XYZ file of C-alpha atoms in Angstrom:
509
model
C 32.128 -29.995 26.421
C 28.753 -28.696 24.895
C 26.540 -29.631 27.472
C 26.437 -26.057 28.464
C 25.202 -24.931 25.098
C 21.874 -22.559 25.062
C 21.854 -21.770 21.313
C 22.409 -24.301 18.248
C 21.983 -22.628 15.323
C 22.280 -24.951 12.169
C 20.109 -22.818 9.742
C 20.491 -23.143 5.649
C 22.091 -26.463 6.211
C 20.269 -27.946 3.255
C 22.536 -31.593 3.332
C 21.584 -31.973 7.258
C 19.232 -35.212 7.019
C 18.963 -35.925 11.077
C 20.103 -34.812 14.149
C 22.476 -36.879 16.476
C 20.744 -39.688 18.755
C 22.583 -37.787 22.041
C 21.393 -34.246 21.571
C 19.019 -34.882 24.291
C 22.400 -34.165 25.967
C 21.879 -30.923 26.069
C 20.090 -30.272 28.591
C 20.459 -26.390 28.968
C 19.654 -25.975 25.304
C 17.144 -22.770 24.665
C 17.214 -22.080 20.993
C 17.739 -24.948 18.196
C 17.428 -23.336 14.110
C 16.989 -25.897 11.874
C 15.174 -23.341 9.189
C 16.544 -24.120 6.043
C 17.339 -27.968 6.645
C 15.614 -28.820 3.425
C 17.090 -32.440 3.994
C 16.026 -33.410 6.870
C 12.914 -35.265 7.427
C 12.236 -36.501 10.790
C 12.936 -35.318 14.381
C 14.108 -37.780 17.168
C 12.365 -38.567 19.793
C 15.118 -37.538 21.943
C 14.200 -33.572 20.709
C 11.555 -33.982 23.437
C 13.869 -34.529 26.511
C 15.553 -30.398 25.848
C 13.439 -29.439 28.762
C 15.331 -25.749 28.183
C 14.261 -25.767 24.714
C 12.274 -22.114 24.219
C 12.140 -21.616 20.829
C 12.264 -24.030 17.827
C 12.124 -23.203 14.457
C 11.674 -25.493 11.804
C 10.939 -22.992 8.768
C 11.472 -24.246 4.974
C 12.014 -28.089 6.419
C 10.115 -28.219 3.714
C 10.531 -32.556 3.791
C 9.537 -32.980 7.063
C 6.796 -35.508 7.423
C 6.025 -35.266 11.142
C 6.819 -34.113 14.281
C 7.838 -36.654 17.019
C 4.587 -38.017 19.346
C 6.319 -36.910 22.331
C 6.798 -33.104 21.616
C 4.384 -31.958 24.254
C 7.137 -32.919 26.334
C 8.940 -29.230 25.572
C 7.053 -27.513 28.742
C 9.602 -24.477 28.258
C 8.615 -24.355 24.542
C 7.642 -20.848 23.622
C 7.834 -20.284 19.980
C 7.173 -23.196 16.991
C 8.086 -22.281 13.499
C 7.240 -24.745 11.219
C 6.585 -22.461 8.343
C 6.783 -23.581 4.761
C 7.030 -27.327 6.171
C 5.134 -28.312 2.843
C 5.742 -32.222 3.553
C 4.079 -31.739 7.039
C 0.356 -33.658 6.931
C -0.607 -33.087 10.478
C 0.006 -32.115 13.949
C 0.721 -34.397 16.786
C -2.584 -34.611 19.298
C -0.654 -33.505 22.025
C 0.613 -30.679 20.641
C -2.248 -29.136 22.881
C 0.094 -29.468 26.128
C 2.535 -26.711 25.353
C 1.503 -24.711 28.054
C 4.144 -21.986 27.088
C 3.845 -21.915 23.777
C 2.917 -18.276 22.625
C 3.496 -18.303 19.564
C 3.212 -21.176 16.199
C 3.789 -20.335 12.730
C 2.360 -22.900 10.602
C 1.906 -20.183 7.227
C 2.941 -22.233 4.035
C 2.167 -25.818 5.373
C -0.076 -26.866 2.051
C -0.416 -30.309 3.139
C -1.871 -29.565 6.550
C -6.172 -30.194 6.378
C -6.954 -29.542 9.746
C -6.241 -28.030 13.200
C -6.348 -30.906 16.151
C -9.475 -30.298 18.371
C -7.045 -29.536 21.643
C -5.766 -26.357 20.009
C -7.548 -24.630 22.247
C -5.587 -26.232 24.972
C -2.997 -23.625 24.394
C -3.564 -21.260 26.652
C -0.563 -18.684 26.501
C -0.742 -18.789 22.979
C -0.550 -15.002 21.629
C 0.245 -15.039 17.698
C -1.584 -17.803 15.468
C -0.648 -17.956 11.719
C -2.327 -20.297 9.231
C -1.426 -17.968 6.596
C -1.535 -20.203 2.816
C -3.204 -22.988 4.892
C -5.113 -23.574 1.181
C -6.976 -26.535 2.300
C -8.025 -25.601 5.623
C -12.058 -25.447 5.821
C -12.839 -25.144 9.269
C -11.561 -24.002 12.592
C -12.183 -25.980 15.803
C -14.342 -24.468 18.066
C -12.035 -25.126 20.649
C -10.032 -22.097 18.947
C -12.407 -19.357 21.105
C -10.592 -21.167 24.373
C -7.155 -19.096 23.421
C -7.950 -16.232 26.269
C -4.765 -14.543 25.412
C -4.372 -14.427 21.405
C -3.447 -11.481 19.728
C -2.872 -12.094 16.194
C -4.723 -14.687 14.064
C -3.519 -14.705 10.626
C -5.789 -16.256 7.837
C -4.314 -14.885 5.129
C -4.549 -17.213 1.702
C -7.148 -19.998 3.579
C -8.965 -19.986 0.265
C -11.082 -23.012 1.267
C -12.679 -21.457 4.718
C -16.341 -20.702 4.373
C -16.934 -19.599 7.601
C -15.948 -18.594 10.803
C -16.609 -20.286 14.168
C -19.007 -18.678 16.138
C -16.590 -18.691 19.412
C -14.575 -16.558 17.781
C -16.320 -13.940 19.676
C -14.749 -15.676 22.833
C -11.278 -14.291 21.485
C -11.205 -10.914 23.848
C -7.755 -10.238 23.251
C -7.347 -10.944 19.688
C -6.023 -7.270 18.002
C -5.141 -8.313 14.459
C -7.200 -10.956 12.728
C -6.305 -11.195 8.643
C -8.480 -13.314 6.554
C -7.314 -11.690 3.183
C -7.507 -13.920 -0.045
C -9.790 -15.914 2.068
C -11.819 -16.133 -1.625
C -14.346 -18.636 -0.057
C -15.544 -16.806 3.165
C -18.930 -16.105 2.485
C -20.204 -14.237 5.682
C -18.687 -13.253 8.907
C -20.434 -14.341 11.911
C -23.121 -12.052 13.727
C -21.360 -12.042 16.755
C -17.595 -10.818 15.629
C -18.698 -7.264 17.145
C -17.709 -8.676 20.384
C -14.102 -8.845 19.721
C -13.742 -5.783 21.748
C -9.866 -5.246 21.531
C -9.702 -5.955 17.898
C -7.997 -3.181 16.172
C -7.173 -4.684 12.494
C -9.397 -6.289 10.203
C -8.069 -7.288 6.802
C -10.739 -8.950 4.923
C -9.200 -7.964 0.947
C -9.756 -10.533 -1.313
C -12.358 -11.917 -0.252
C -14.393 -12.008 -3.460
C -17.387 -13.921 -1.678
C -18.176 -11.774 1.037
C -21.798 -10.222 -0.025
C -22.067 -8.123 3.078
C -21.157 -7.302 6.570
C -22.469 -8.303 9.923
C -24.369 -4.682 11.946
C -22.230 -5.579 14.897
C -19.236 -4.377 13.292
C -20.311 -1.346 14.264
C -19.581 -1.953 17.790
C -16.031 -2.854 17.140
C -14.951 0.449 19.577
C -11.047 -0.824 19.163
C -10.830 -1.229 15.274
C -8.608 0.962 13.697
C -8.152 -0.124 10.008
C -10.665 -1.916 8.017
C -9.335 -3.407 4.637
C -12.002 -4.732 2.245
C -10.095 -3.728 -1.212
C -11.050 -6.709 -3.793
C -14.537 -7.630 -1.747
C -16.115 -6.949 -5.332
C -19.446 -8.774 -4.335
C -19.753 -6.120 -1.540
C -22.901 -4.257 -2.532
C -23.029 -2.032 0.742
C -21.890 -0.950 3.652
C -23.797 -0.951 6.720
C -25.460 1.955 8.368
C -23.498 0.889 11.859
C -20.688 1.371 10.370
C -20.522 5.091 11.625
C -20.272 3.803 15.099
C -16.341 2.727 14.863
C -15.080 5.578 16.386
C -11.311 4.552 16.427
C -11.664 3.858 12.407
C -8.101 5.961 11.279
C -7.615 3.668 7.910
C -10.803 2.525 5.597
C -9.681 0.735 2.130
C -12.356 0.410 -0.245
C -10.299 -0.164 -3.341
C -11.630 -2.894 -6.121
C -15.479 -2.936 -4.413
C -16.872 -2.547 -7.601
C -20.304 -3.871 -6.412
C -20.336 -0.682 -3.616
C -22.944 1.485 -5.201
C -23.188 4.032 -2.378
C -21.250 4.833 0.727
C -23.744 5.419 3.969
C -24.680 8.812 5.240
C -23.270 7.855 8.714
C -19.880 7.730 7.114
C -19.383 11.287 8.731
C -19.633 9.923 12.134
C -15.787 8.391 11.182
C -14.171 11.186 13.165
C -10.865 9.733 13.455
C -10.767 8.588 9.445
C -7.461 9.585 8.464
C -7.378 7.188 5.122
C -9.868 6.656 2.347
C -9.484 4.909 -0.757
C -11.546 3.903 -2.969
C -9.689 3.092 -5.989
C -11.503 1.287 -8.799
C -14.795 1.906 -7.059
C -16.827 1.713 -10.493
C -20.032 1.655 -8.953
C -19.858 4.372 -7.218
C -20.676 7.817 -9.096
C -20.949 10.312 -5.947
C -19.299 10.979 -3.012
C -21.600 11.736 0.277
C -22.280 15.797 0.137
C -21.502 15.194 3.999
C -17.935 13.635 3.752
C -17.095 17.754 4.449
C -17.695 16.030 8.319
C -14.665 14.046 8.425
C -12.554 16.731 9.996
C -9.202 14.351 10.452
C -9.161 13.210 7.043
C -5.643 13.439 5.344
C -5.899 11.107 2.419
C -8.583 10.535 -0.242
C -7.475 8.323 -2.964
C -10.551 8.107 -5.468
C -7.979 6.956 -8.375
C -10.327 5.367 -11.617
C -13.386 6.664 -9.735
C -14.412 6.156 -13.797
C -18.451 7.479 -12.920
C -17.689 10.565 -11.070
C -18.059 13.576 -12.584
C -17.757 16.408 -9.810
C -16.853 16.596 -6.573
C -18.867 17.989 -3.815
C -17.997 21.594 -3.064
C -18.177 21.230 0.671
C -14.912 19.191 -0.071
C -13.660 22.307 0.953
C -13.672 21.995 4.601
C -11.876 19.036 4.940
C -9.149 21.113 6.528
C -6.726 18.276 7.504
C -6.758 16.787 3.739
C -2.672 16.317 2.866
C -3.575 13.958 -0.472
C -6.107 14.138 -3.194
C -5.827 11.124 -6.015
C -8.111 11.702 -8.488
C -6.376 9.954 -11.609
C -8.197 8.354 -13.375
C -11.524 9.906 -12.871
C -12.455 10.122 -16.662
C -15.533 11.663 -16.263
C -14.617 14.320 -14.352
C -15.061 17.808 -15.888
C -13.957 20.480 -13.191
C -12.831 20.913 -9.843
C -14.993 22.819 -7.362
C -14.476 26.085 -6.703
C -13.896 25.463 -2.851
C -10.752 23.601 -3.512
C -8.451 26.422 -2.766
C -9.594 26.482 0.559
C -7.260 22.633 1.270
C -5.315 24.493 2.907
C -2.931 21.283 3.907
C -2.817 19.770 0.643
C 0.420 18.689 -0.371
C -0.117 16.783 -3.407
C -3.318 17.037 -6.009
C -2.692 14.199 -8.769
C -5.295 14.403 -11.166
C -3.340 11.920 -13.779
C -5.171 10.596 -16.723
C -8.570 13.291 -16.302
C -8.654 13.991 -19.883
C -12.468 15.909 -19.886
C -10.489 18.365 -17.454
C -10.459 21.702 -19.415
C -9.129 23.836 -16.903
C -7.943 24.665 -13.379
C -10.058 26.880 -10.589
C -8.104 30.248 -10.803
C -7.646 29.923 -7.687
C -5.873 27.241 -7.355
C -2.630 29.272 -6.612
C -4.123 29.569 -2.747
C -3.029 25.857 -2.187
C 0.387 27.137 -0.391
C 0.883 24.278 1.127
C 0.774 22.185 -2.268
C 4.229 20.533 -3.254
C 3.232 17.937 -5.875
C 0.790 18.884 -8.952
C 0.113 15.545 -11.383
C -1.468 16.868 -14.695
C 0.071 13.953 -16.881
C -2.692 13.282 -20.303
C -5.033 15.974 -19.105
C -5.230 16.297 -22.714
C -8.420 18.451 -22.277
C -6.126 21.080 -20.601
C -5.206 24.290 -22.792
C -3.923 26.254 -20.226
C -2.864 26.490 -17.168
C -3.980 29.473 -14.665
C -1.747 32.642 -14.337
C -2.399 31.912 -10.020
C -0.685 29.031 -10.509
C 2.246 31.063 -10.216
C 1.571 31.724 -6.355
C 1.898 27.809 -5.400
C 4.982 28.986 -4.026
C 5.600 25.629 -1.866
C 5.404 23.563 -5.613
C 8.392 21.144 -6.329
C 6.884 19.348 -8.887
C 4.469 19.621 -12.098
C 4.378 17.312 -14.798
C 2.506 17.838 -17.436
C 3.496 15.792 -19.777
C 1.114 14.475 -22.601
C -1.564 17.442 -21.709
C -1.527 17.480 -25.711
C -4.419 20.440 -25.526
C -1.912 22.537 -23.715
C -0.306 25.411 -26.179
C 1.406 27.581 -23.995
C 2.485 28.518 -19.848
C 1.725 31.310 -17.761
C 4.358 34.206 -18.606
C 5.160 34.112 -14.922
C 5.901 30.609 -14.804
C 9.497 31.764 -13.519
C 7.578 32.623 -9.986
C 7.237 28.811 -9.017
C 10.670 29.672 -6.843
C 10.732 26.281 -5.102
C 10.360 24.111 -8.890
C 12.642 21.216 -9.036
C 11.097 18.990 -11.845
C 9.173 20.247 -14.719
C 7.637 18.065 -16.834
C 6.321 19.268 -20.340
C 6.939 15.801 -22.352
C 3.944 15.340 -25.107
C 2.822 18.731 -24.928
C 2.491 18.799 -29.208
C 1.175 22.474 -29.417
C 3.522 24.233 -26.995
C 5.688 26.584 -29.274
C 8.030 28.293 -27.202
C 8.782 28.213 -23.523
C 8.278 31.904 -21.071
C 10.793 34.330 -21.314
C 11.599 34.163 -17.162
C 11.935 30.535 -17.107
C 15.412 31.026 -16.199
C 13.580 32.145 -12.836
C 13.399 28.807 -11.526
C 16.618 28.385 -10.189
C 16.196 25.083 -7.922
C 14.921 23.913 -11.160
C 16.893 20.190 -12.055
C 15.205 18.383 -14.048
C 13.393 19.955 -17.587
C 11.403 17.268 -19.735
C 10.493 18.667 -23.078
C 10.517 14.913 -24.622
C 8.177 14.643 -28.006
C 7.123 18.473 -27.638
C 7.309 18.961 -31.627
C 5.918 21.848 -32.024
C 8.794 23.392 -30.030
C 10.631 25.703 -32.501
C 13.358 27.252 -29.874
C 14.505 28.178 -26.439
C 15.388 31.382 -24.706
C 18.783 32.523 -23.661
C 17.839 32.454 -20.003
C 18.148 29.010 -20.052
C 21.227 29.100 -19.260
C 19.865 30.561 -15.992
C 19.647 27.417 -14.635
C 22.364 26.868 -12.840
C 21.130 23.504 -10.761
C 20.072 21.540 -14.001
C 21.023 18.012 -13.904
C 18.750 16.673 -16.353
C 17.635 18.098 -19.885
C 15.607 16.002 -22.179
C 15.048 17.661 -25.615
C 14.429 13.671 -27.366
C 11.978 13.954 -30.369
C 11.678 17.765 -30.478
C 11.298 18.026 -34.184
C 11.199 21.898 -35.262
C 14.345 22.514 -33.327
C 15.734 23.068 -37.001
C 19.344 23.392 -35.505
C 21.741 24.140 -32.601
C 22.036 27.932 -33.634
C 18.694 28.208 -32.482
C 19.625 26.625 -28.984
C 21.174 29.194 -26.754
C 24.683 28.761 -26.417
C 24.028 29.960 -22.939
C 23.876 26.152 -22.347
C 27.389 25.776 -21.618
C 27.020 27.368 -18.699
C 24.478 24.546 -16.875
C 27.939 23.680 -14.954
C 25.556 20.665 -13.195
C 23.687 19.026 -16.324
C 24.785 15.661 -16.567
C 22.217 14.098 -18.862
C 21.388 15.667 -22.068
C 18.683 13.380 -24.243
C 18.501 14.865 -27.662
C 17.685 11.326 -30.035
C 15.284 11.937 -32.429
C 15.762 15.507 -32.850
C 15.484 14.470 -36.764
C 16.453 18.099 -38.032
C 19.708 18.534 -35.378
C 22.567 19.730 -37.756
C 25.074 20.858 -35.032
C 25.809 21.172 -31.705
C 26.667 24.142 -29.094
C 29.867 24.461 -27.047
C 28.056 21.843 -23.939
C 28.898 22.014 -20.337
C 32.200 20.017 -19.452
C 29.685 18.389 -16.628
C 28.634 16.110 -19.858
């Protein structure tokens, strides 16, 4: 009755110790899930007579010793998954004769040591993972035979020190991830000929001391991840020549003391970060060049202390992180000419004093991060024409003792964040302008003595945090022009020490 069956699906079935002897009955038999089978731990010999058999998948078996000699015998065989098989101590030699096979998933297999020589032997093999393959130190040579593999994944082989050198042989490969691959030293000279590659992720690898000059001939490569390569001291000059770069992570390269002039020849860069980079103090006065660039993340950029005014012309630029940057002092006059940028965070730059006046010529800016810019006393009156800004927290700018009087201008406000500000008395008389306004943090402010009537202006407030606001000497002083917030739904007032009564509130509450 089930010799017809083409799918056996007996996944999660953590009690299953063995298959039946006859299941080499069925003969029509594509797809057999065993992922899960925690139990079982060995296969039959009989699994090698499905000749149907197209995909196996033997993920989490995680007490299965071995796989049966005669598995080359699966000629349909396409796709092997024998991740997290922890038990598994090696590969049957003949495992090389699964002329189909495009695809093998060994990620997770800790026991596994080595790859068997014939590898190589697969020859419509396409995806490769080795991922967490901890005590792998080598691969075969034989590996540069697999004409048609697109993906190698390295990812976690702690204990490989090198590369083969006929990995150049790989012309198809497109993704090849080596990251935590702590013990890779070098890359070899010749990985410039892997002309289709288009992904290289090398982060975490804490022992690579430099890169190869033919990686600048890598036409195809489209991201390049070294974030955690902290032994990286530079970059090489060639690296302008990858002309397809979109994506370039830099973040944690803490031994990168400079970035090469030919950096502007990156004219498809879309992506640079360069988080943690504490080596670096400067940016290139030429990174104005890089015409396509959307996103700079220079978050705990802890040396620099400007920014190059030419930053201006990068035209295209959506983000700009600069959190973090303690020594950073001012913002160049030029910035007002982003004319795309949609978010400016600037979190955590306490030696900032104050904001380029013309700052409200960002129109395109939605999302303005001031948090413990505690150097900050006050904020532009332009800031008032960001008329595209949603959000501006500036909470714990303790320096800050008072906001523009046309702060009720910001039209398109939803979330103002004032929490921390300790010398802010009062708030604007128009702030009842902001009218898509929802959310008001005035958390800790406790120097605030009272607010206006026209706070009862705003009519889409869902959230109103007044905790730890300790000259609000009572409720007569709030507004009772409260009650009518008809959408507040969350009103934090603990450790309002002084609080003596309370207002007729919104029935929302």
């Amino acid at each position: 009755m089930l010799e017809s069956l083409d799918l056996l699906d007996l996944s999660g079935c953590s009690r299953l110790a063995s298959l039946p002897n006859n299941i080499d009955a069925l003969k029509y038999l594509k797809s057999l899930n065993l992922s899960g089978c925690s139990g079982l731990t060995s296969l039959l010999h009989s699994i090698g007579m499905l000749e149907s058999l197209d995909q196996l998948d033997l993920s989490g078996c995680s007490r299965l010793a071995s796989l049966p000699n005669n598995i080359g015998a699966l000629k349909s065989l396409k796709s092997l998954n024998l991740s997290g098989c922890s038990g598994l101590a090696s590969l049957p030699n003949n495992i090389g004769v699964l002329k189909s096979l495009d695809q093998l998933d060994l990620s997770g297999c800790s026991k596994l040591a080595s790859l068997p020589d014939n590898i190589g032997a697969l020859k419509s093999l396409k995806s490769l993972n080795l991922s967490g393959f901890s005590r792998l130190a080598s691969l075969p040579n034989s590996i540069g035979t697999l004409k048609y593999l697109k993906s190698l994944n390295l990812n976690g082989c702690s204990g490989l020190s090198s590369l083969p050198d006929k990995i150049d042989e790989l012309k198809s490969l497109k993704l090849l991830k080596l990251h935590g691959c702590s013990g890779l030293a070098s890359l070899p000279d010749n990985i410039g000929e892997l002309k289709s590659l288009t992904s290289l992720n090398l982060s975490g690898c804490s022992g690579l001391a430099s890169l190869p000059n033919s990686i600048g001939v890598l036409k195809s490569l489209y991201q390049l991840d070294l974030s955690g390569c902290s032994k990286l001291a530079s970059l090489p000059d060639s690296i302008g020549g990858l002309k397809c770069l979109a994506k370039l992570h830099l973040t944690g390269c803490s031994g990168l003391a400079s970035l090469p002039d030919s950096i502007d020849r990156l004219k498809c860069l879309d992506t640079l970060h360069l988080i943690g980079c504490s080596g670096l103090a400067s940016l290139p006065n030429n990174i104005d060049r890089l015409n396509y660039l959307i996103v700079l993340n220079l978050r705990g950029f802890s040396r620099l202390t400007s920014l190059p005014n030419s930053i201006g012309e990068l035209k295209s630029l959506k983000l700009l992180h600069l959190s973090g940057c303690l020594g950073l002092a001012s913002l160049p006059d030029r910035i007002d000419e982003l004319k795309s940028l949609k978010s400016l965070n600037l979190n955590g730059c306490s030696r900032l004093a104050s904001l380029p006046d013309k700052i409200g010529e960002l129109k395109s800016l939605e999302w303005l991060n001031l948090h413990d810019c505690s150097g900050l006393a006050s904020l532009p009156d332009g800031i008032v024409e960001l008329k595209s800004l949603k959000s501006l927290i500036l909470n714990g700018c303790s320096g800050l003792e008072s906001l523009p009087d046309n702060i009720g201008g910001l039209r398109c406000l939803t979330m103002l964040n004032l929490s921390g500000c300790l010398k802010l008395a009062s708030l604007p008389d128009n702030i009842g302008a902001l009218r898509w306004l929802y959310a008001l943090h005035l958390t800790g402010c406790s120097g605030l003595k009272s607010l206006l009537e026209s706070i009862g202006e705003l009519k889409r407030l869902t959230t109103l945090h007044l905790s730890g606001c300790l000259k609000l000497i009572d409720f007569a002083r709030i507004p009772a022009s409260i009650k009518h917030l008809t959408k507040l739904s969350k009103l934090y007032l603990d450790d309002c020490k002084r609080l003596q009564c309370l207002p007729e509130l919104p029935s929302t509450l």
